[in-house]
Amino acid sequence: RVVDTLCETSFDASNDSISGKERQFVFALPEHRIKAVKFRERVIWDKEMRTDCVFGSMNGNGVTIDSVIESYDEWKTEQEQREERNRIRQVEVLKELDIFLGDMRVFALKELSYSLVRSEWDIESVNNYVKSVVALYYDARNERKTSRNDENYDIVTFLYLFSDLVALMPKENSREVILKEIEAVINRTIRSDETLKKNANRNTPALPELKESELEEKFVKGSGAGGQKINKTSNKVILVHIPTRIRVECQVCKHITFDCTKL
């Protein structure tokens, strides 16, 4: 690593940038500056992930460099198969996200994700990434309000779908941090919704007590299928609340006694 950028080079690269007598870059570079070591395309040592597949310590889980070299072709085949499955799943998730966001915002989401993956991320950049994606959702929802029912497009469903996309990101360390941030947003949203519901219930006025003297009951002839027993008898019940003129009717069968109980 030189200054604040990441430099990837081969193990036998010459030293053209670090002062001193060492002619090979890897030996001129201070140990604490080494971020990761690869064998071909496989990371065998990673400082942040505490992975050591050279001596098998830490998160190397006993895997050493000799077994890495011996099984490399098998590992490479598994990686290619996994990447292909991830590409297919990514296309599926993006199609579902398109329902929430639309083409232009899905494109913006992909740009945000690509920018984060290729950069040297930190907690602040992860938080800003998640906030930007949530802002895309609300922007799309505000645009959608006039043309579409919003019940099936709630923020929690969107965030779970978004987490499916994040789970396909290649960098494990950044992926875990982003998923934790999304989970935190989901939990805050759920708690906020529960608070709003409690407040709404608290502010809902109690139903007034009905007095029998304020109710007017009528029995009239019914209508519809059922023959003369329906159409020529007073089997339909009407109840009127006199102060408010609210009217309730009931005709579910041929028997007036049953209809009264339903009211």
Tab-separated table of C-alpha atoms in Angstrom:
chain	number	residue	atom	x	y	z
A	1	ARG	CA	0.000	0.000	0.000
A	2	VAL	CA	1.467	3.355	-1.048
A	3	VAL	CA	0.059	6.545	0.560
A	4	ASP	CA	-3.729	5.861	0.696
A	5	THR	CA	-4.211	3.667	-2.373
A	6	LEU	CA	-4.073	-0.108	-2.729
A	7	CYS	CA	-1.317	-1.465	-4.954
A	8	GLU	CA	-1.460	-5.072	-6.191
A	9	THR	CA	1.736	-6.485	-7.638
A	10	SER	CA	3.457	-9.820	-8.238
A	11	PHE	CA	5.701	-11.298	-5.554
A	12	ASP	CA	8.844	-10.871	-7.642
A	13	ALA	CA	8.088	-7.286	-8.761
A	14	SER	CA	11.009	-4.853	-8.692
A	15	ASN	CA	11.098	-2.002	-6.196
A	16	ASP	CA	10.573	1.244	-8.104
A	17	SER	CA	8.835	3.359	-5.438
A	18	ILE	CA	10.230	2.702	-1.959
A	19	SER	CA	13.556	4.202	-0.962
A	20	GLY	CA	16.270	1.873	0.347
A	21	LYS	CA	18.620	-0.863	-0.801
A	22	GLU	CA	16.014	-3.592	-1.392
A	23	ARG	CA	15.467	-4.304	-5.082
A	24	GLN	CA	12.312	-6.404	-4.664
A	25	PHE	CA	9.106	-4.544	-3.777
A	26	VAL	CA	7.811	-7.205	-1.378
A	27	PHE	CA	10.954	-6.982	0.786
A	28	ALA	CA	11.148	-3.175	0.652
A	29	LEU	CA	7.556	-2.878	1.850
A	30	PRO	CA	7.137	-2.812	5.676
A	31	GLU	CA	5.249	-5.877	6.944
A	32	HIS	CA	2.483	-3.840	8.570
A	33	ARG	CA	1.714	-2.353	5.147
A	34	ILE	CA	0.937	-5.726	3.561
A	35	LYS	CA	-2.837	-6.112	3.256
A	36	ALA	CA	-3.140	-9.529	1.580
A	37	VAL	CA	-1.194	-12.227	-0.236
A	38	LYS	CA	-2.492	-14.297	-3.162
A	39	PHE	CA	-1.525	-17.559	-4.772
A	40	ARG	CA	-2.656	-16.980	-8.370
A	41	GLU	CA	-6.298	-15.863	-7.804
A	42	ARG	CA	-6.818	-17.270	-4.307
A	43	VAL	CA	-6.201	-15.099	-1.238
A	44	ILE	CA	-4.023	-17.133	1.097
A	45	TRP	CA	-3.313	-14.440	3.696
A	46	ASP	CA	-5.516	-11.455	4.598
A	47	LYS	CA	-4.817	-8.996	7.362
A	48	GLU	CA	-8.385	-7.739	7.950
A	49	MET	CA	-10.063	-11.139	7.644
A	50	ARG	CA	-7.318	-12.788	9.762
A	51	THR	CA	-6.970	-15.481	7.108
A	52	ASP	CA	-3.775	-17.510	7.030
A	53	CYS	CA	-3.621	-20.329	4.506
A	54	VAL	CA	0.174	-20.207	4.473
A	55	PHE	CA	0.730	-21.796	7.900
A	56	GLY	CA	-2.937	-22.635	8.608
A	57	SER	CA	-3.302	-20.390	11.662
A	58	MET	CA	-6.173	-18.010	12.610
A	59	ASN	CA	-9.047	-18.313	10.114
A	60	GLY	CA	-6.958	-20.499	7.829
A	61	ASN	CA	-8.579	-23.443	9.639
A	62	GLY	CA	-5.491	-25.623	9.240
A	63	VAL	CA	-5.208	-25.166	5.460
A	64	THR	CA	-1.556	-24.647	4.501
A	65	ILE	CA	0.152	-23.424	1.353
A	66	ASP	CA	1.046	-26.923	0.098
A	67	SER	CA	-2.621	-28.034	0.152
A	68	VAL	CA	-3.648	-24.722	-1.476
A	69	ILE	CA	-1.281	-25.384	-4.373
A	70	GLU	CA	-2.345	-29.018	-4.686
A	71	SER	CA	-6.101	-28.293	-4.721
A	72	TYR	CA	-6.006	-24.996	-6.644
A	73	ASP	CA	-7.672	-26.304	-9.833
A	74	GLU	CA	-10.545	-27.795	-7.829
A	75	TRP	CA	-10.912	-24.526	-5.881
A	76	LYS	CA	-10.913	-22.519	-9.129
A	77	THR	CA	-13.702	-24.684	-10.615
A	78	GLU	CA	-15.834	-24.270	-7.482
A	79	GLN	CA	-15.268	-20.499	-7.582
A	80	GLU	CA	-16.393	-20.263	-11.198
A	81	GLN	CA	-19.540	-22.293	-10.462
A	82	ARG	CA	-20.324	-20.127	-7.432
A	83	GLU	CA	-19.800	-16.938	-9.412
A	84	GLU	CA	-22.152	-18.170	-12.144
A	85	ARG	CA	-24.855	-18.995	-9.576
A	86	ASN	CA	-24.376	-15.561	-8.030
A	87	ARG	CA	-24.694	-13.851	-11.422
A	88	ILE	CA	-27.980	-15.649	-12.111
A	89	ARG	CA	-29.341	-14.804	-8.655
A	90	GLN	CA	-28.179	-11.194	-9.019
A	91	VAL	CA	-30.197	-10.815	-12.234
A	92	GLU	CA	-33.278	-12.246	-10.473
A	93	VAL	CA	-32.925	-9.896	-7.480
A	94	LEU	CA	-32.388	-6.842	-9.699
A	95	LYS	CA	-35.588	-7.678	-11.601
A	96	GLU	CA	-37.489	-7.752	-8.308
A	97	LEU	CA	-35.873	-4.493	-7.198
A	98	ASP	CA	-36.920	-2.949	-10.506
A	99	ILE	CA	-40.553	-3.327	-9.355
A	100	PHE	CA	-39.749	-1.068	-6.393
A	101	LEU	CA	-37.347	1.383	-8.007
A	102	GLY	CA	-37.743	1.403	-11.785
A	103	ASP	CA	-34.951	1.158	-14.381
A	104	MET	CA	-33.165	4.435	-13.685
A	105	ARG	CA	-32.943	3.926	-9.912
A	106	VAL	CA	-31.827	0.296	-10.305
A	107	PHE	CA	-29.023	1.625	-12.499
A	108	ALA	CA	-28.155	4.144	-9.754
A	109	LEU	CA	-28.182	1.298	-7.187
A	110	LYS	CA	-25.748	-0.730	-9.296
A	111	GLU	CA	-23.453	2.290	-9.628
A	112	LEU	CA	-23.492	2.847	-5.841
A	113	SER	CA	-22.750	-0.838	-5.201
A	114	TYR	CA	-19.936	-0.990	-7.748
A	115	SER	CA	-18.375	2.157	-6.323
A	116	LEU	CA	-18.412	0.726	-2.792
A	117	VAL	CA	-17.007	-2.671	-3.828
A	118	ARG	CA	-14.048	-1.226	-5.710
A	119	SER	CA	-13.159	1.383	-3.060
A	120	GLU	CA	-11.392	1.252	0.298
A	121	TRP	CA	-14.595	1.239	2.354
A	122	ASP	CA	-15.103	2.228	5.990
A	123	ILE	CA	-18.078	2.362	8.378
A	124	GLU	CA	-19.056	5.846	7.239
A	125	SER	CA	-19.059	4.881	3.563
A	126	VAL	CA	-21.204	1.805	4.363
A	127	ASN	CA	-23.715	3.953	6.273
A	128	ASN	CA	-23.841	6.462	3.401
A	129	TYR	CA	-24.317	3.621	0.913
A	130	VAL	CA	-27.308	2.184	2.803
A	131	LYS	CA	-28.797	5.678	3.306
A	132	SER	CA	-28.479	6.406	-0.425
A	133	VAL	CA	-30.249	3.164	-1.340
A	134	VAL	CA	-33.059	3.850	1.163
A	135	ALA	CA	-33.386	7.344	-0.363
A	136	LEU	CA	-33.835	5.729	-3.798
A	137	TYR	CA	-36.730	3.684	-2.367
A	138	TYR	CA	-38.526	6.701	-0.871
A	139	ASP	CA	-37.958	8.726	-4.029
A	140	ALA	CA	-39.578	5.954	-6.073
A	141	ARG	CA	-42.426	5.546	-3.561
A	142	ASN	CA	-43.279	9.250	-3.675
A	143	GLU	CA	-43.388	9.067	-7.457
A	144	ARG	CA	-45.533	5.910	-7.338
A	145	LYS	CA	-48.192	7.219	-4.918
A	146	THR	CA	-50.379	8.734	-7.625
A	147	SER	CA	-50.359	5.673	-9.873
A	148	ARG	CA	-50.073	2.516	-7.776
A	149	ASN	CA	-51.250	0.935	-4.541
A	150	ASP	CA	-48.328	1.095	-2.101
A	151	GLU	CA	-49.313	-1.724	0.265
A	152	ASN	CA	-47.160	-4.361	-1.473
A	153	TYR	CA	-44.116	-2.085	-1.735
A	154	ASP	CA	-43.274	-1.412	1.936
A	155	ILE	CA	-39.764	-0.453	3.052
A	156	VAL	CA	-39.126	-3.620	5.075
A	157	THR	CA	-39.842	-5.898	2.091
A	158	PHE	CA	-37.558	-3.717	-0.015
A	159	LEU	CA	-34.744	-3.871	2.557
A	160	TYR	CA	-34.921	-7.672	2.776
A	161	LEU	CA	-34.669	-7.817	-1.010
A	162	PHE	CA	-31.782	-5.350	-0.929
A	163	SER	CA	-29.992	-7.572	1.614
A	164	ASP	CA	-30.333	-10.483	-0.851
A	165	LEU	CA	-28.370	-8.397	-3.347
A	166	VAL	CA	-25.716	-7.424	-0.788
A	167	ALA	CA	-25.260	-11.095	0.158
A	168	LEU	CA	-23.951	-11.663	-3.384
A	169	MET	CA	-21.154	-9.087	-3.062
A	170	PRO	CA	-17.656	-10.565	-3.445
A	171	LYS	CA	-15.961	-8.967	-0.414
A	172	GLU	CA	-16.939	-10.895	2.711
A	173	ASN	CA	-15.786	-8.301	5.256
A	174	SER	CA	-17.664	-5.363	3.699
A	175	ARG	CA	-20.654	-7.599	2.947
A	176	GLU	CA	-21.122	-8.503	6.625
A	177	VAL	CA	-20.915	-4.864	7.726
A	178	ILE	CA	-23.494	-3.759	5.129
A	179	LEU	CA	-25.888	-6.563	6.116
A	180	LYS	CA	-25.644	-5.530	9.777
A	181	GLU	CA	-26.442	-1.925	8.841
A	182	ILE	CA	-29.462	-3.025	6.783
A	183	GLU	CA	-30.648	-5.156	9.706
A	184	ALA	CA	-30.348	-2.117	11.999
A	185	VAL	CA	-32.468	-0.031	9.596
A	186	ILE	CA	-35.099	-2.793	9.433
A	187	ASN	CA	-35.287	-2.997	13.234
A	188	ARG	CA	-35.599	0.798	13.567
A	189	THR	CA	-38.356	0.831	10.935
A	190	ILE	CA	-40.310	-1.956	12.651
A	191	ARG	CA	-40.028	-0.242	16.055
A	192	SER	CA	-41.153	3.055	14.506
A	193	ASP	CA	-44.184	1.386	12.871
A	194	GLU	CA	-45.146	-0.264	16.170
A	195	THR	CA	-44.925	3.100	17.954
A	196	LEU	CA	-47.129	4.744	15.329
A	197	LYS	CA	-49.718	1.970	15.685
A	198	LYS	CA	-49.742	2.326	19.477
A	199	ASN	CA	-50.191	6.082	19.206
A	200	ALA	CA	-52.957	5.641	16.648
A	201	ASN	CA	-54.787	3.225	18.952
A	202	ARG	CA	-54.311	5.595	21.879
A	203	ASN	CA	-55.757	8.503	19.913
A	204	THR	CA	-58.730	6.568	18.548
A	205	PRO	CA	-61.870	7.801	20.350
A	206	ALA	CA	-63.884	5.227	22.241
A	207	LEU	CA	-67.158	4.141	20.679
A	208	PRO	CA	-70.170	5.833	22.278
A	209	GLU	CA	-72.431	3.731	24.434
A	210	LEU	CA	-75.606	2.808	22.551
A	211	LYS	CA	-78.884	3.449	24.342
A	212	GLU	CA	-81.858	1.298	23.427
A	213	SER	CA	-84.123	4.383	23.484
A	214	GLU	CA	-82.070	5.861	20.608
A	215	LEU	CA	-82.504	2.805	18.369
A	216	GLU	CA	-85.349	2.307	15.915
A	217	GLU	CA	-86.058	-1.237	14.708
A	218	LYS	CA	-88.043	-2.016	11.519
A	219	PHE	CA	-89.079	-5.236	9.802
A	220	VAL	CA	-89.618	-5.087	6.029
A	221	LYS	CA	-90.083	-7.533	3.162
A	222	GLY	CA	-86.923	-9.165	1.947
A	223	SER	CA	-85.630	-9.443	-1.589
A	224	GLY	CA	-83.529	-11.763	-3.748
A	225	ALA	CA	-83.531	-15.532	-4.230
A	226	GLY	CA	-85.645	-17.677	-1.954
A	227	GLY	CA	-89.157	-17.515	-3.378
A	228	GLN	CA	-92.279	-16.294	-1.576
A	229	LYS	CA	-90.808	-17.047	1.863
A	230	ILE	CA	-88.319	-14.247	1.197
A	231	ASN	CA	-90.237	-11.825	-1.007
A	232	LYS	CA	-93.642	-11.875	0.683
A	233	THR	CA	-92.690	-11.890	4.371
A	234	SER	CA	-91.119	-9.260	6.656
A	235	ASN	CA	-87.845	-11.097	7.220
A	236	LYS	CA	-85.465	-8.169	6.676
A	237	VAL	CA	-84.373	-6.259	9.820
A	238	ILE	CA	-83.362	-2.583	9.756
A	239	LEU	CA	-81.807	-0.868	12.763
A	240	VAL	CA	-81.442	2.953	12.808
A	241	HIS	CA	-79.454	4.982	15.331
A	242	ILE	CA	-81.662	8.060	15.623
A	243	PRO	CA	-79.048	10.696	16.714
A	244	THR	CA	-76.598	9.859	13.881
A	245	ARG	CA	-79.067	8.285	11.381
A	246	ILE	CA	-76.621	5.398	10.931
A	247	ARG	CA	-78.544	2.523	9.349
A	248	VAL	CA	-77.792	-1.221	9.563
A	249	GLU	CA	-79.654	-3.910	7.623
A	250	CYS	CA	-79.621	-7.700	7.896
A	251	GLN	CA	-81.119	-10.399	5.673
A	252	VAL	CA	-79.056	-13.569	5.712
A	253	CYS	CA	-81.815	-16.195	5.825
A	254	LYS	CA	-85.588	-16.717	5.737
A	255	HIS	CA	-86.052	-16.523	9.501
A	256	ILE	CA	-86.465	-13.104	11.114
A	257	THR	CA	-85.397	-14.384	14.537
A	258	PHE	CA	-81.987	-15.384	13.161
A	259	ASP	CA	-81.573	-12.050	11.366
A	260	CYS	CA	-82.257	-10.168	14.620
A	261	THR	CA	-79.534	-12.115	16.400
A	262	LYS	CA	-77.090	-11.189	13.641
A	263	LEU	CA	-77.727	-7.503	14.284
